[in-house]
Amino acid sequence: SAVVFFAIGAVVFADPPAVSVQQQADLIPGVGIFVHVVVNCGDGETDGTIEVGARQAGVTGDNVDTVPNAETRQEVAVFIPGSFAAGEAQASATLACGLLLSGFDLGRTINIVER
């Protein structure tokens, strides 16, 4: 007698890990800037680590922050100390989901505005 197996499978596509530096950053004069970054570790990870750096003329700075519950898409603001000024700057971000480097957004032009 022949045995026939039928396999029924469903494929669920999760959002891929992603990081995206947003165009506008907030200035606190003489103190630093808040760079806004959208992060998403996708399915299966809970916490992420975001590293953001910025450069403007002779001023550079960076900072690392933890993103709790990063398995869903969210926007975070990462503070970068430095004597930045209103105007254009460059920013880059890397995202680690768990222990794996999962995404990056490099050399993005941002606009720093005083609020």
CSV table of C-alpha atoms in Angstrom, one decimal:
chain,number,residue,atom,x,y,z
A,1,SER,CA,0.0,0.0,0.0
A,2,ALA,CA,1.2,3.5,-0.8
A,3,VAL,CA,1.3,6.3,1.8
A,4,VAL,CA,0.8,9.8,0.5
A,5,PHE,CA,1.8,12.8,2.6
A,6,PHE,CA,0.4,16.2,1.9
A,7,ALA,CA,2.3,19.2,3.3
A,8,ILE,CA,0.5,22.4,3.9
A,9,GLY,CA,2.7,25.3,4.8
A,10,ALA,CA,2.2,28.9,5.3
A,11,VAL,CA,5.0,31.4,4.8
A,12,VAL,CA,4.9,34.5,6.9
A,13,PHE,CA,7.1,37.4,5.9
A,14,ALA,CA,8.3,39.6,8.7
A,15,ASP,CA,9.6,43.1,8.2
A,16,PRO,CA,13.3,42.9,7.5
A,17,PRO,CA,15.6,44.6,10.1
A,18,ALA,CA,15.9,48.2,9.2
A,19,VAL,CA,17.3,51.6,10.4
A,20,SER,CA,16.6,54.9,8.8
A,21,VAL,CA,17.9,58.3,9.9
A,22,GLN,CA,15.1,60.9,9.6
A,23,GLN,CA,15.8,64.2,7.8
A,24,GLN,CA,15.2,66.6,10.8
A,25,ALA,CA,17.3,66.8,14.0
A,26,ASP,CA,16.5,69.0,17.0
A,27,LEU,CA,19.1,71.4,18.3
A,28,ILE,CA,19.7,72.3,22.0
A,29,PRO,CA,22.2,75.2,21.5
A,30,GLY,CA,25.6,74.6,23.1
A,31,VAL,CA,24.6,71.2,24.3
A,32,GLY,CA,23.8,68.9,21.4
A,33,ILE,CA,21.2,67.5,19.0
A,34,PHE,CA,18.5,64.8,19.0
A,35,VAL,CA,18.7,62.7,15.8
A,36,HIS,CA,15.5,60.9,15.0
A,37,VAL,CA,15.9,57.3,13.7
A,38,VAL,CA,13.3,54.7,12.7
A,39,VAL,CA,14.3,51.2,13.8
A,40,ASN,CA,12.8,47.8,13.3
A,41,CYS,CA,14.4,44.5,14.3
A,42,GLY,CA,11.7,42.5,12.6
A,43,ASP,CA,10.3,39.2,13.9
A,44,GLY,CA,12.0,37.4,16.8
A,45,GLU,CA,14.2,40.0,18.4
A,46,THR,CA,13.2,42.1,21.4
A,47,ASP,CA,15.9,44.6,22.1
A,48,GLY,CA,18.1,46.6,19.7
A,49,THR,CA,21.2,48.7,20.1
A,50,ILE,CA,21.4,51.9,17.9
A,51,GLU,CA,24.6,53.8,17.4
A,52,VAL,CA,24.2,57.3,15.8
A,53,GLY,CA,27.0,59.7,14.7
A,54,ALA,CA,26.8,63.2,13.3
A,55,ARG,CA,29.3,65.6,11.7
A,56,GLN,CA,28.9,69.3,10.9
A,57,ALA,CA,32.0,71.4,9.9
A,58,GLY,CA,34.5,70.7,12.6
A,59,VAL,CA,32.0,69.2,15.1
A,60,THR,CA,31.5,65.5,15.4
A,61,GLY,CA,29.8,63.4,18.0
A,62,ASP,CA,28.2,60.0,18.5
A,63,ASN,CA,26.1,58.0,21.0
A,64,VAL,CA,24.8,54.5,21.6
A,65,ASP,CA,21.3,53.8,22.9
A,66,THR,CA,19.3,50.7,23.7
A,67,VAL,CA,15.9,50.3,22.0
A,68,PRO,CA,13.6,48.1,24.1
A,69,ASN,CA,11.0,46.1,22.2
A,70,ALA,CA,12.6,46.8,18.9
A,71,GLU,CA,10.8,44.0,17.1
A,72,THR,CA,8.2,46.5,15.9
A,73,ARG,CA,8.8,49.7,13.8
A,74,GLN,CA,9.4,52.7,16.0
A,75,GLU,CA,11.1,56.1,16.0
A,76,VAL,CA,13.7,56.9,18.6
A,77,ALA,CA,15.5,60.1,19.4
A,78,VAL,CA,19.2,59.7,20.1
A,79,PHE,CA,21.0,62.5,21.8
A,80,ILE,CA,24.4,63.5,20.5
A,81,PRO,CA,26.5,65.9,22.5
A,82,GLY,CA,28.4,68.7,20.8
A,83,SER,CA,28.4,72.3,19.8
A,84,PHE,CA,26.3,71.8,16.7
A,85,ALA,CA,24.5,74.7,15.0
A,86,ALA,CA,21.3,75.0,13.0
A,87,GLY,CA,21.7,73.9,9.4
A,88,GLU,CA,22.9,70.9,7.4
A,89,ALA,CA,24.9,68.1,8.8
A,90,GLN,CA,25.7,64.5,8.1
A,91,ALA,CA,24.5,61.6,10.2
A,92,SER,CA,24.9,57.8,10.1
A,93,ALA,CA,23.3,55.0,12.2
A,94,THR,CA,23.8,51.3,12.7
A,95,LEU,CA,21.4,48.9,14.3
A,96,ALA,CA,22.2,45.7,16.1
A,97,CYS,CA,19.3,43.3,16.9
A,98,GLY,CA,20.4,41.0,19.7
A,99,LEU,CA,24.1,40.5,19.0
A,100,LEU,CA,24.0,40.8,15.2
A,101,LEU,CA,24.6,44.0,13.1
A,102,SER,CA,21.3,44.2,11.3
A,103,GLY,CA,21.1,47.4,9.5
A,104,PHE,CA,22.8,50.7,8.7
A,105,ASP,CA,22.1,54.1,7.1
A,106,LEU,CA,25.3,55.9,6.3
A,107,GLY,CA,26.0,59.5,5.3
A,108,ARG,CA,22.5,60.8,5.4
A,109,THR,CA,22.1,64.6,5.1
A,110,ILE,CA,20.1,66.0,8.0
A,111,ASN,CA,18.7,69.4,8.8
A,112,ILE,CA,19.3,70.6,12.4
A,113,VAL,CA,16.6,73.0,13.6
A,114,GLU,CA,16.3,74.9,16.9
A,115,ARG,CA,13.0,74.3,18.6
